[in-house]
Amino acid sequence: MEVKVDQIEKRSWVEVNLGQIERNYKLYKESLPLDVEIMAVIKADAYGHGDAKIATLLSSLGVNIFAVSNIDEAVGLRNAGIRGDILILGYSSPIYARTLHYFDLTQAIVSEEYAFELAKTGYEIKCQFAIDTGMNRIGISSGNAEEAASIVRGFSSILHVTGVFTHLCVADGESEEDNSFTSEQLHRFKAVVDRISDLNLPYVHCYNSAGGLYHLKDDEFNNKIGKIVRLGIALYGLKPDRNNVLPDGIKPAMTWKSVVSRVQQLPVGATVSYGRTFTTNRPSIIATVTTGYADGFSRRLSNHGFVMINGYKAPIVGRICMDQTMVDVTDLPEVKMGDVVVLMGECGKLIYTADDMAKDLDTIGYEIICGISKRVQRFYVK
Ligand SMILES: *Cc1c(COP(=O)(O)O)cnc(C)c1O
């Protein structure tokens, strides 16, 4: 049965606006030089938005390079009918060599040792070498460009090497120091790329969302290393860093909703929830909301955050429970059982994004949207 979005009355659910994802993609792409291609980063279930759905939408818009974090995500996409290149950005055990090959997946090479192990399996696996230019996470160190280049070259006759890439660690930073570190990383990467230009690798890339926005210039230098941007967070309408500015019109595509299960009047001096950390200091009306920390609603918002009901803010009172949360609705127009609660997104004139919640929790928007758990069903709106 097809459920219309305005009829959804789940316990806790997310509405993903696919039209907004499409606008974000187009606006981001328009901000880049014309010939720059997008690799859509849809790891972690497309940052919680639903990877198959997002990949299908982007495929229809002409995207045919995708990146995920692991082999299960990659196989899931193939099983959902996604074609094109799928790059696995992190380690897959070499015992999965046959699977990588069978599903025509592209594996990131995380070290020289790893390349040897993959090569030993005898499968001519599609792969791209990660080059470590300063993140110190994965890849062949670019400390000696000559050596890094010769490692890639050596394996190009054994494995099916389709590219090289690096990852920037402060592309979202604004300080002089961050900018010079990024520039250093780009130069180190280019030094390796220059030494293997004869291999004519089709996939050479280094920019994430922030890199594409703030460091990609349309010049000779970039012609060598910057023709593909790995677009993640900005596709979902969030900022790489709280201080960043996104192109006009790029906005979050996700709204997280829940409902009121019960409303009760409490006298002065009553306490709410585990640990009795909240005491009413006036006759109060307390509503119970059917979302808790097991849904990804951070317990650190206890006595600290708020939810939105009918266009008003209702402060969270007491500790957030596993599946439920209590809020103070004393100052709101009448709240009833079944009223829709917005935890994140737009509600009347109010807007509270994952970036806003991240600020309140001293983290990043990425962690908020990836943290909304599986049991929170995703619905799609245009
Ligand atoms: C996650 C990831 C990205 C995307 O980064 P955003 O900041 O979300 O754009 C790009 N490249 C690599 C290697 C990643 O792991």
mmCIF file of C-alpha atoms and ligand atoms in Angstrom:
data_model
loop_
_atom_site.group_PDB
_atom_site.id
_atom_site.type_symbol
_atom_site.label_atom_id
_atom_site.label_comp_id
_atom_site.label_asym_id
_atom_site.label_seq_id
_atom_site.Cartn_x
_atom_site.Cartn_y
_atom_site.Cartn_z
ATOM 1 C CA MET A 1 0.000 0.000 0.000
ATOM 2 C CA GLU A 2 1.283 3.429 -0.939
ATOM 3 C CA VAL A 3 1.225 5.789 2.046
ATOM 4 C CA LYS A 4 0.931 9.496 1.286
ATOM 5 C CA VAL A 5 3.381 11.658 3.183
ATOM 6 C CA ASP A 6 0.703 13.831 4.777
ATOM 7 C CA GLN A 7 -0.858 10.653 6.146
ATOM 8 C CA ILE A 8 2.242 9.290 7.799
ATOM 9 C CA GLU A 9 1.766 8.665 11.485
ATOM 10 C CA LYS A 10 4.667 6.523 12.516
ATOM 11 C CA ARG A 11 6.411 6.564 15.842
ATOM 12 C CA SER A 12 9.554 8.245 14.510
ATOM 13 C CA TRP A 13 10.297 8.828 10.842
ATOM 14 C CA VAL A 14 12.326 10.861 8.382
ATOM 15 C CA GLU A 15 11.056 12.597 5.268
ATOM 16 C CA VAL A 16 13.669 13.080 2.573
ATOM 17 C CA ASN A 17 12.942 15.747 -0.002
ATOM 18 C CA LEU A 18 14.349 14.318 -3.237
ATOM 19 C CA GLY A 19 13.628 17.566 -5.073
ATOM 20 C CA GLN A 20 15.962 19.319 -2.644
ATOM 21 C CA ILE A 21 18.678 16.700 -3.156
ATOM 22 C CA GLU A 22 18.337 17.307 -6.897
ATOM 23 C CA ARG A 23 18.599 21.094 -6.412
ATOM 24 C CA ASN A 24 21.609 20.677 -4.137
ATOM 25 C CA TYR A 25 23.338 18.530 -6.732
ATOM 26 C CA LYS A 26 22.632 20.978 -9.547
ATOM 27 C CA LEU A 27 23.567 24.086 -7.544
ATOM 28 C CA TYR A 28 26.790 22.508 -6.366
ATOM 29 C CA LYS A 29 27.691 21.385 -9.879
ATOM 30 C CA GLU A 30 26.927 24.847 -11.254
ATOM 31 C CA SER A 31 29.408 26.315 -8.801
ATOM 32 C CA LEU A 32 32.212 24.285 -10.395
ATOM 33 C CA PRO A 33 33.982 24.675 -13.736
ATOM 34 C CA LEU A 34 31.893 23.131 -16.520
ATOM 35 C CA ASP A 35 34.000 20.066 -17.147
ATOM 36 C CA VAL A 36 34.258 18.921 -13.538
ATOM 37 C CA GLU A 37 32.462 15.659 -12.853
ATOM 38 C CA ILE A 38 30.740 14.609 -9.652
ATOM 39 C CA MET A 39 31.438 11.414 -7.783
ATOM 40 C CA ALA A 40 28.496 11.077 -5.411
ATOM 41 C CA VAL A 41 29.556 9.976 -1.945
ATOM 42 C CA ILE A 42 26.692 7.834 -0.681
ATOM 43 C CA LYS A 43 28.431 5.958 2.119
ATOM 44 C CA ALA A 44 26.642 5.295 5.415
ATOM 45 C CA ASP A 45 23.333 4.850 3.580
ATOM 46 C CA ALA A 46 23.799 8.203 1.840
ATOM 47 C CA TYR A 47 24.474 9.911 5.169
ATOM 48 C CA GLY A 48 21.250 8.437 6.477
ATOM 49 C CA HIS A 49 19.100 9.463 3.493
ATOM 50 C CA GLY A 50 18.836 6.004 1.890
ATOM 51 C CA ASP A 51 21.582 5.058 -0.564
ATOM 52 C CA ALA A 52 19.590 3.155 -3.210
ATOM 53 C CA LYS A 53 17.027 5.928 -3.500
ATOM 54 C CA ILE A 54 19.664 8.690 -3.702
ATOM 55 C CA ALA A 55 21.785 6.732 -6.181
ATOM 56 C CA THR A 56 18.768 6.063 -8.396
ATOM 57 C CA LEU A 57 17.861 9.758 -8.403
ATOM 58 C CA LEU A 58 21.429 10.817 -9.182
ATOM 59 C CA SER A 59 21.772 8.191 -11.919
ATOM 60 C CA SER A 60 18.743 9.745 -13.600
ATOM 61 C CA LEU A 61 20.561 13.101 -13.458
ATOM 62 C CA GLY A 62 23.588 11.644 -15.195
ATOM 63 C CA VAL A 63 25.851 10.750 -12.275
ATOM 64 C CA ASN A 64 27.641 7.477 -12.868
ATOM 65 C CA ILE A 65 30.414 7.436 -10.290
ATOM 66 C CA PHE A 66 29.581 6.598 -6.702
ATOM 67 C CA ALA A 67 31.610 6.146 -3.551
ATOM 68 C CA VAL A 68 30.748 4.073 -0.495
ATOM 69 C CA SER A 69 32.596 3.025 2.632
ATOM 70 C CA ASN A 70 32.536 -0.759 2.424
ATOM 71 C CA ILE A 71 31.768 -3.797 0.343
ATOM 72 C CA ASP A 72 28.333 -4.448 1.877
ATOM 73 C CA GLU A 73 27.148 -0.996 0.861
ATOM 74 C CA ALA A 74 28.573 -1.520 -2.618
ATOM 75 C CA VAL A 75 26.932 -4.914 -3.139
ATOM 76 C CA GLY A 76 23.667 -3.497 -1.798
ATOM 77 C CA LEU A 77 23.741 -0.821 -4.482
ATOM 78 C CA ARG A 78 24.459 -3.328 -7.236
ATOM 79 C CA ASN A 79 21.561 -5.451 -5.998
ATOM 80 C CA ALA A 80 19.388 -2.347 -6.151
ATOM 81 C CA GLY A 81 20.295 -2.056 -9.839
ATOM 82 C CA ILE A 82 22.845 0.751 -9.624
ATOM 83 C CA ARG A 83 25.295 0.718 -12.524
ATOM 84 C CA GLY A 84 28.363 2.782 -13.132
ATOM 85 C CA ASP A 85 31.498 2.852 -11.051
ATOM 86 C CA ILE A 86 31.274 2.177 -7.355
ATOM 87 C CA LEU A 87 34.414 3.012 -5.418
ATOM 88 C CA ILE A 88 34.857 1.499 -1.963
ATOM 89 C CA LEU A 89 36.736 4.174 -0.022
ATOM 90 C CA GLY A 90 37.976 1.948 2.794
ATOM 91 C CA TYR A 91 39.469 -1.472 3.471
ATOM 92 C CA SER A 92 37.773 -4.671 2.321
ATOM 93 C CA SER A 93 39.371 -7.884 3.474
ATOM 94 C CA PRO A 94 41.181 -9.611 0.593
ATOM 95 C CA ILE A 95 38.991 -12.674 1.255
ATOM 96 C CA TYR A 96 36.314 -10.746 -0.654
ATOM 97 C CA ALA A 97 38.398 -10.461 -3.819
ATOM 98 C CA ARG A 98 36.032 -12.670 -5.766
ATOM 99 C CA THR A 99 33.017 -10.607 -4.684
ATOM 100 C CA LEU A 100 34.759 -7.363 -5.634
ATOM 101 C CA HIS A 101 35.471 -8.781 -9.037
ATOM 102 C CA TYR A 102 32.076 -10.381 -9.550
ATOM 103 C CA PHE A 103 30.183 -7.147 -8.803
ATOM 104 C CA ASP A 104 32.626 -5.041 -10.812
ATOM 105 C CA LEU A 105 33.461 -2.869 -7.791
ATOM 106 C CA THR A 106 36.436 -0.555 -7.475
ATOM 107 C CA GLN A 107 38.491 -1.020 -4.334
ATOM 108 C CA ALA A 108 40.600 1.709 -2.728
ATOM 109 C CA ILE A 109 44.136 0.543 -2.074
ATOM 110 C CA VAL A 110 44.941 1.478 1.501
ATOM 111 C CA SER A 111 48.624 0.469 1.560
ATOM 112 C CA GLU A 112 51.325 -1.279 -0.421
ATOM 113 C CA GLU A 113 50.945 -4.363 1.755
ATOM 114 C CA TYR A 114 47.224 -4.414 0.979
ATOM 115 C CA ALA A 115 47.894 -4.175 -2.756
ATOM 116 C CA PHE A 116 50.174 -7.219 -2.506
ATOM 117 C CA GLU A 117 47.504 -9.194 -0.695
ATOM 118 C CA LEU A 118 44.848 -8.290 -3.272
ATOM 119 C CA ALA A 119 47.210 -9.104 -6.116
ATOM 120 C CA LYS A 120 47.940 -12.524 -4.572
ATOM 121 C CA THR A 121 44.277 -13.502 -4.896
ATOM 122 C CA GLY A 122 44.736 -13.704 -8.652
ATOM 123 C CA TYR A 123 41.696 -11.587 -9.477
ATOM 124 C CA GLU A 124 42.376 -8.599 -11.660
ATOM 125 C CA ILE A 125 40.489 -6.279 -9.362
ATOM 126 C CA LYS A 126 39.527 -2.759 -10.303
ATOM 127 C CA CYS A 127 41.194 -0.423 -7.859
ATOM 128 C CA GLN A 128 42.317 3.100 -7.131
ATOM 129 C CA PHE A 129 45.346 3.941 -5.032
ATOM 130 C CA ALA A 130 44.800 6.202 -2.065
ATOM 131 C CA ILE A 131 47.726 8.590 -1.735
ATOM 132 C CA ASP A 132 48.355 9.834 1.787
ATOM 133 C CA THR A 133 49.276 13.500 1.549
ATOM 134 C CA GLY A 134 48.865 14.385 5.218
ATOM 135 C CA MET A 135 45.624 12.978 6.566
ATOM 136 C CA ASN A 136 47.604 10.002 7.896
ATOM 137 C CA ARG A 137 44.667 7.654 7.564
ATOM 138 C CA ILE A 138 45.052 5.449 4.490
ATOM 139 C CA GLY A 139 47.097 5.344 1.335
ATOM 140 C CA ILE A 140 50.611 5.234 -0.029
ATOM 141 C CA SER A 141 52.656 7.970 1.600
ATOM 142 C CA SER A 142 53.475 10.838 -0.713
ATOM 143 C CA GLY A 143 56.589 11.667 1.329
ATOM 144 C CA ASN A 144 58.639 10.425 -1.574
ATOM 145 C CA ALA A 145 56.637 11.117 -4.746
ATOM 146 C CA GLU A 146 58.982 9.025 -6.895
ATOM 147 C CA GLU A 147 58.538 5.993 -4.690
ATOM 148 C CA ALA A 148 54.748 6.403 -4.435
ATOM 149 C CA ALA A 149 54.522 6.670 -8.217
ATOM 150 C CA SER A 150 56.625 3.578 -8.727
ATOM 151 C CA ILE A 151 54.411 1.551 -6.371
ATOM 152 C CA VAL A 152 51.305 2.510 -8.373
ATOM 153 C CA ARG A 153 53.129 1.787 -11.622
ATOM 154 C CA GLY A 154 54.302 -1.592 -10.361
ATOM 155 C CA PHE A 155 50.795 -2.764 -9.621
ATOM 156 C CA SER A 156 49.261 -1.376 -12.792
ATOM 157 C CA SER A 157 50.212 -4.536 -14.671
ATOM 158 C CA ILE A 158 48.753 -6.889 -12.032
ATOM 159 C CA LEU A 159 45.639 -5.153 -10.757
ATOM 160 C CA HIS A 160 43.232 -3.119 -12.866
ATOM 161 C CA VAL A 161 44.294 0.311 -11.628
ATOM 162 C CA THR A 162 41.755 2.945 -12.712
ATOM 163 C CA GLY A 163 42.889 5.889 -10.628
ATOM 164 C CA VAL A 164 44.566 7.610 -7.712
ATOM 165 C CA PHE A 165 43.078 9.888 -5.117
ATOM 166 C CA THR A 166 43.911 11.728 -1.952
ATOM 167 C CA HIS A 167 41.852 13.210 0.848
ATOM 168 C CA LEU A 168 42.080 16.725 2.286
ATOM 169 C CA CYS A 169 41.815 17.122 6.040
ATOM 170 C CA VAL A 170 41.337 20.874 6.466
ATOM 171 C CA ALA A 171 39.684 21.910 3.192
ATOM 172 C CA ASP A 172 36.839 23.355 5.284
ATOM 173 C CA GLY A 173 39.190 25.453 7.389
ATOM 174 C CA GLU A 174 39.515 29.187 6.992
ATOM 175 C CA SER A 175 42.813 29.969 8.663
ATOM 176 C CA GLU A 176 46.009 30.760 6.848
ATOM 177 C CA GLU A 177 47.510 27.602 8.309
ATOM 178 C CA ASP A 178 44.670 25.401 7.032
ATOM 179 C CA ASN A 179 44.915 26.909 3.575
ATOM 180 C CA SER A 180 48.625 26.388 3.354
ATOM 181 C CA PHE A 181 48.287 22.787 4.568
ATOM 182 C CA THR A 182 45.667 22.110 1.880
ATOM 183 C CA SER A 183 47.876 23.671 -0.739
ATOM 184 C CA GLU A 184 50.756 21.488 0.440
ATOM 185 C CA GLN A 185 48.560 18.382 0.171
ATOM 186 C CA LEU A 186 47.511 19.306 -3.360
ATOM 187 C CA HIS A 187 51.102 19.829 -4.437
ATOM 188 C CA ARG A 188 52.200 16.517 -2.943
ATOM 189 C CA PHE A 189 49.353 14.775 -4.763
ATOM 190 C CA LYS A 190 50.205 16.446 -8.046
ATOM 191 C CA ALA A 191 53.847 15.423 -7.694
ATOM 192 C CA VAL A 192 52.743 11.783 -7.651
ATOM 193 C CA VAL A 193 50.166 12.260 -10.432
ATOM 194 C CA ASP A 194 52.739 13.937 -12.692
ATOM 195 C CA ARG A 195 55.036 10.934 -12.421
ATOM 196 C CA ILE A 196 52.383 8.482 -13.632
ATOM 197 C CA SER A 197 50.752 10.650 -16.287
ATOM 198 C CA ASP A 198 51.745 8.085 -18.934
ATOM 199 C CA LEU A 199 49.353 5.568 -17.325
ATOM 200 C CA ASN A 200 46.457 7.832 -18.378
ATOM 201 C CA LEU A 201 44.387 6.903 -15.350
ATOM 202 C CA PRO A 202 40.777 8.035 -15.850
ATOM 203 C CA TYR A 203 40.094 8.725 -12.177
ATOM 204 C CA VAL A 204 42.305 11.304 -10.469
ATOM 205 C CA HIS A 205 40.570 13.099 -7.625
ATOM 206 C CA CYS A 206 41.221 14.944 -4.392
ATOM 207 C CA TYR A 207 38.325 17.228 -3.507
ATOM 208 C CA ASN A 208 35.528 16.640 -1.013
ATOM 209 C CA SER A 209 32.559 19.045 -0.719
ATOM 210 C CA ALA A 210 34.651 21.729 0.955
ATOM 211 C CA GLY A 211 37.594 21.231 -1.410
ATOM 212 C CA GLY A 212 35.389 21.688 -4.467
ATOM 213 C CA LEU A 213 33.843 24.846 -3.027
ATOM 214 C CA TYR A 214 36.878 26.573 -1.598
ATOM 215 C CA HIS A 215 39.995 25.232 -3.313
ATOM 216 C CA LEU A 216 39.141 24.156 -6.835
ATOM 217 C CA LYS A 217 40.300 26.790 -9.285
ATOM 218 C CA ASP A 218 39.885 26.581 -13.007
ATOM 219 C CA ASP A 219 43.565 26.509 -13.929
ATOM 220 C CA GLU A 220 46.307 24.343 -15.367
ATOM 221 C CA PHE A 221 47.158 22.875 -11.969
ATOM 222 C CA ASN A 222 43.615 21.636 -11.495
ATOM 223 C CA ASN A 223 43.419 20.200 -14.979
ATOM 224 C CA LYS A 224 45.822 17.567 -13.689
ATOM 225 C CA ILE A 225 44.178 16.696 -10.392
ATOM 226 C CA GLY A 226 40.769 18.311 -10.039
ATOM 227 C CA LYS A 227 38.412 17.065 -12.726
ATOM 228 C CA ILE A 228 36.325 15.021 -10.302
ATOM 229 C CA VAL A 229 34.837 16.155 -6.987
ATOM 230 C CA ARG A 230 33.743 13.626 -4.378
ATOM 231 C CA LEU A 231 30.555 15.286 -3.257
ATOM 232 C CA GLY A 232 29.218 14.253 0.132
ATOM 233 C CA ILE A 233 27.817 16.539 2.801
ATOM 234 C CA ALA A 234 26.839 19.460 0.541
ATOM 235 C CA LEU A 235 24.668 17.117 -1.519
ATOM 236 C CA TYR A 236 22.618 16.633 1.631
ATOM 237 C CA GLY A 237 22.491 20.372 2.205
ATOM 238 C CA LEU A 238 24.756 20.588 5.231
ATOM 239 C CA LYS A 239 27.985 22.496 5.810
ATOM 240 C CA PRO A 240 31.362 20.768 6.041
ATOM 241 C CA ASP A 241 32.164 23.148 8.887
ATOM 242 C CA ARG A 242 29.857 25.385 10.889
ATOM 243 C CA ASN A 243 31.645 28.502 9.609
ATOM 244 C CA ASN A 244 31.318 27.580 5.931
ATOM 245 C CA VAL A 245 28.908 29.239 3.541
ATOM 246 C CA LEU A 246 27.172 27.068 0.947
ATOM 247 C CA PRO A 247 26.024 28.296 -2.475
ATOM 248 C CA ASP A 248 22.613 29.975 -2.319
ATOM 249 C CA GLY A 249 19.741 27.518 -2.378
ATOM 250 C CA ILE A 250 21.591 24.480 -1.055
ATOM 251 C CA LYS A 251 19.517 23.318 1.893
ATOM 252 C CA PRO A 252 18.982 20.248 4.087
ATOM 253 C CA ALA A 253 16.713 17.652 2.528
ATOM 254 C CA MET A 254 15.777 15.822 5.686
ATOM 255 C CA THR A 255 12.962 16.373 8.180
ATOM 256 C CA TRP A 256 12.769 14.172 11.258
ATOM 257 C CA LYS A 257 9.331 13.742 12.747
ATOM 258 C CA SER A 258 7.581 11.987 15.580
ATOM 259 C CA VAL A 259 4.254 12.234 17.414
ATOM 260 C CA VAL A 260 2.815 13.071 20.823
ATOM 261 C CA SER A 261 1.565 9.936 22.591
ATOM 262 C CA ARG A 262 0.209 11.474 25.782
ATOM 263 C CA VAL A 263 -0.281 14.863 27.430
ATOM 264 C CA GLN A 264 -0.502 15.314 31.189
ATOM 265 C CA GLN A 265 -0.850 18.115 33.750
ATOM 266 C CA LEU A 266 1.651 18.153 36.585
ATOM 267 C CA PRO A 267 1.609 20.196 39.790
ATOM 268 C CA VAL A 268 4.562 22.188 41.110
ATOM 269 C CA GLY A 269 7.327 19.946 42.457
ATOM 270 C CA ALA A 270 6.781 16.902 40.226
ATOM 271 C CA THR A 271 9.815 15.290 38.609
ATOM 272 C CA VAL A 272 10.107 13.926 35.093
ATOM 273 C CA SER A 273 11.936 10.873 33.723
ATOM 274 C CA TYR A 274 14.877 8.750 34.901
ATOM 275 C CA GLY A 275 17.092 10.191 37.573
ATOM 276 C CA ARG A 276 14.461 12.866 38.408
ATOM 277 C CA THR A 277 16.708 15.525 36.878
ATOM 278 C CA PHE A 278 13.809 17.894 36.092
ATOM 279 C CA THR A 279 11.383 19.313 38.653
ATOM 280 C CA THR A 280 8.391 21.448 37.690
ATOM 281 C CA ASN A 281 8.527 24.928 39.231
ATOM 282 C CA ARG A 282 4.990 25.788 38.102
ATOM 283 C CA PRO A 283 1.863 23.820 37.219
ATOM 284 C CA SER A 284 2.992 22.285 33.933
ATOM 285 C CA ILE A 285 1.740 20.466 30.880
ATOM 286 C CA ILE A 286 4.143 17.761 29.806
ATOM 287 C CA ALA A 287 3.881 15.921 26.482
ATOM 288 C CA THR A 288 5.501 12.583 25.743
ATOM 289 C CA VAL A 289 7.128 12.225 22.320
ATOM 290 C CA THR A 290 7.705 8.826 20.726
ATOM 291 C CA THR A 291 11.390 9.178 19.868
ATOM 292 C CA GLY A 292 14.376 8.386 22.049
ATOM 293 C CA TYR A 293 18.089 7.810 21.971
ATOM 294 C CA ALA A 294 17.707 4.404 20.304
ATOM 295 C CA ASP A 295 16.360 6.362 17.334
ATOM 296 C CA GLY A 296 19.512 8.456 17.334
ATOM 297 C CA PHE A 297 18.027 11.352 19.285
ATOM 298 C CA SER A 298 21.043 12.176 21.398
ATOM 299 C CA ARG A 299 20.631 11.718 25.126
ATOM 300 C CA ARG A 300 22.904 14.718 25.541
ATOM 301 C CA LEU A 301 19.908 16.882 24.561
ATOM 302 C CA SER A 302 18.253 15.964 27.885
ATOM 303 C CA ASN A 303 17.173 19.164 29.699
ATOM 304 C CA HIS A 304 18.990 21.050 26.950
ATOM 305 C CA GLY A 305 17.358 20.800 23.531
ATOM 306 C CA PHE A 306 13.859 21.321 22.205
ATOM 307 C CA VAL A 307 11.409 19.899 19.701
ATOM 308 C CA MET A 308 8.887 21.759 17.539
ATOM 309 C CA ILE A 309 5.126 21.267 17.717
ATOM 310 C CA ASN A 310 2.633 23.208 15.609
ATOM 311 C CA GLY A 311 5.235 25.878 14.898
ATOM 312 C CA TYR A 312 6.311 26.339 18.544
ATOM 313 C CA LYS A 313 9.376 25.260 20.484
ATOM 314 C CA ALA A 314 8.854 22.800 23.330
ATOM 315 C CA PRO A 315 11.870 22.364 25.635
ATOM 316 C CA ILE A 316 13.026 18.840 26.427
ATOM 317 C CA VAL A 317 12.574 18.146 30.124
ATOM 318 C CA GLY A 318 14.231 15.350 32.045
ATOM 319 C CA ARG A 319 16.369 12.644 30.524
ATOM 320 C CA ILE A 320 15.718 11.392 27.023
ATOM 321 C CA CYS A 321 14.759 7.696 27.278
ATOM 322 C CA MET A 322 15.521 4.890 24.847
ATOM 323 C CA ASP A 323 12.259 5.279 22.901
ATOM 324 C CA GLN A 324 10.531 8.338 24.380
ATOM 325 C CA THR A 325 11.184 11.933 25.360
ATOM 326 C CA MET A 326 9.204 14.356 27.497
ATOM 327 C CA VAL A 327 8.768 18.019 26.540
ATOM 328 C CA ASP A 328 7.228 21.010 28.278
ATOM 329 C CA VAL A 329 4.219 22.337 26.338
ATOM 330 C CA THR A 330 2.801 24.566 29.085
ATOM 331 C CA ASP A 331 3.321 27.711 27.017
ATOM 332 C CA LEU A 332 2.068 26.240 23.734
ATOM 333 C CA PRO A 333 -1.463 26.354 22.332
ATOM 334 C CA GLU A 334 -3.202 23.085 23.159
ATOM 335 C CA VAL A 335 -1.140 20.024 22.293
ATOM 336 C CA LYS A 336 -2.953 16.728 21.776
ATOM 337 C CA MET A 337 -2.232 13.060 21.369
ATOM 338 C CA GLY A 338 -1.227 12.429 17.736
ATOM 339 C CA ASP A 339 0.150 15.920 17.121
ATOM 340 C CA VAL A 340 3.158 15.793 14.817
ATOM 341 C CA VAL A 341 6.475 16.704 16.430
ATOM 342 C CA VAL A 342 9.396 17.976 14.360
ATOM 343 C CA LEU A 343 12.765 17.059 15.856
ATOM 344 C CA MET A 344 14.776 18.451 12.983
ATOM 345 C CA GLY A 345 13.747 20.421 9.920
ATOM 346 C CA GLU A 346 11.109 23.081 9.326
ATOM 347 C CA CYS A 347 7.998 23.562 11.440
ATOM 348 C CA GLY A 348 5.868 26.602 10.689
ATOM 349 C CA LYS A 349 8.282 29.524 10.754
ATOM 350 C CA LEU A 350 10.890 27.637 12.743
ATOM 351 C CA ILE A 351 13.921 25.988 11.183
ATOM 352 C CA TYR A 352 16.245 23.732 13.136
ATOM 353 C CA THR A 353 18.721 21.863 10.949
ATOM 354 C CA ALA A 354 21.139 19.044 11.643
ATOM 355 C CA ASP A 355 23.850 21.721 11.655
ATOM 356 C CA ASP A 356 21.945 23.594 14.376
ATOM 357 C CA MET A 357 21.527 20.451 16.425
ATOM 358 C CA ALA A 358 25.200 19.675 15.886
ATOM 359 C CA LYS A 359 26.119 23.060 17.288
ATOM 360 C CA ASP A 360 24.001 22.405 20.389
ATOM 361 C CA LEU A 361 25.748 19.058 20.817
ATOM 362 C CA ASP A 362 29.222 20.321 19.997
ATOM 363 C CA THR A 363 29.626 18.002 17.033
ATOM 364 C CA ILE A 364 29.158 18.133 13.250
ATOM 365 C CA GLY A 365 26.001 17.752 11.153
ATOM 366 C CA TYR A 366 27.481 14.587 9.612
ATOM 367 C CA GLU A 367 27.256 12.790 12.951
ATOM 368 C CA ILE A 368 23.651 13.855 13.494
ATOM 369 C CA ILE A 369 22.294 12.614 10.171
ATOM 370 C CA CYS A 370 24.370 9.420 10.146
ATOM 371 C CA GLY A 371 23.238 8.733 13.686
ATOM 372 C CA ILE A 372 19.516 8.514 12.964
ATOM 373 C CA SER A 373 19.001 4.824 13.412
ATOM 374 C CA LYS A 374 17.678 2.168 11.105
ATOM 375 C CA ARG A 375 14.349 1.771 12.832
ATOM 376 C CA VAL A 376 13.462 5.348 11.851
ATOM 377 C CA GLN A 377 11.762 4.706 8.529
ATOM 378 C CA ARG A 378 12.645 6.952 5.579
ATOM 379 C CA PHE A 379 9.909 8.357 3.339
ATOM 380 C CA TYR A 380 10.447 10.264 0.127
ATOM 381 C CA VAL A 381 8.863 13.525 -0.907
ATOM 382 C CA LYS A 382 9.367 15.415 -4.151
HETATM 383 C C1 LIG B 1 33.366 10.909 3.156
HETATM 384 C C2 LIG B 1 34.387 11.201 2.156
HETATM 385 C C3 LIG B 1 34.177 12.215 1.205
HETATM 386 C C4 LIG B 1 33.006 13.158 1.237
HETATM 387 O O1 LIG B 1 33.290 14.196 2.126
HETATM 388 P P1 LIG B 1 32.243 15.394 2.354
HETATM 389 O O2 LIG B 1 32.925 16.260 3.332
HETATM 390 O O3 LIG B 1 31.027 14.750 2.923
HETATM 391 O O4 LIG B 1 31.992 16.008 1.043
HETATM 392 C C5 LIG B 1 35.121 12.361 0.205
HETATM 393 N N1 LIG B 1 36.207 11.561 0.150
HETATM 394 C C6 LIG B 1 36.452 10.610 1.065
HETATM 395 C C7 LIG B 1 37.680 9.778 0.944
HETATM 396 C C8 LIG B 1 35.565 10.394 2.109
HETATM 397 O O5 LIG B 1 35.820 9.450 3.011
#
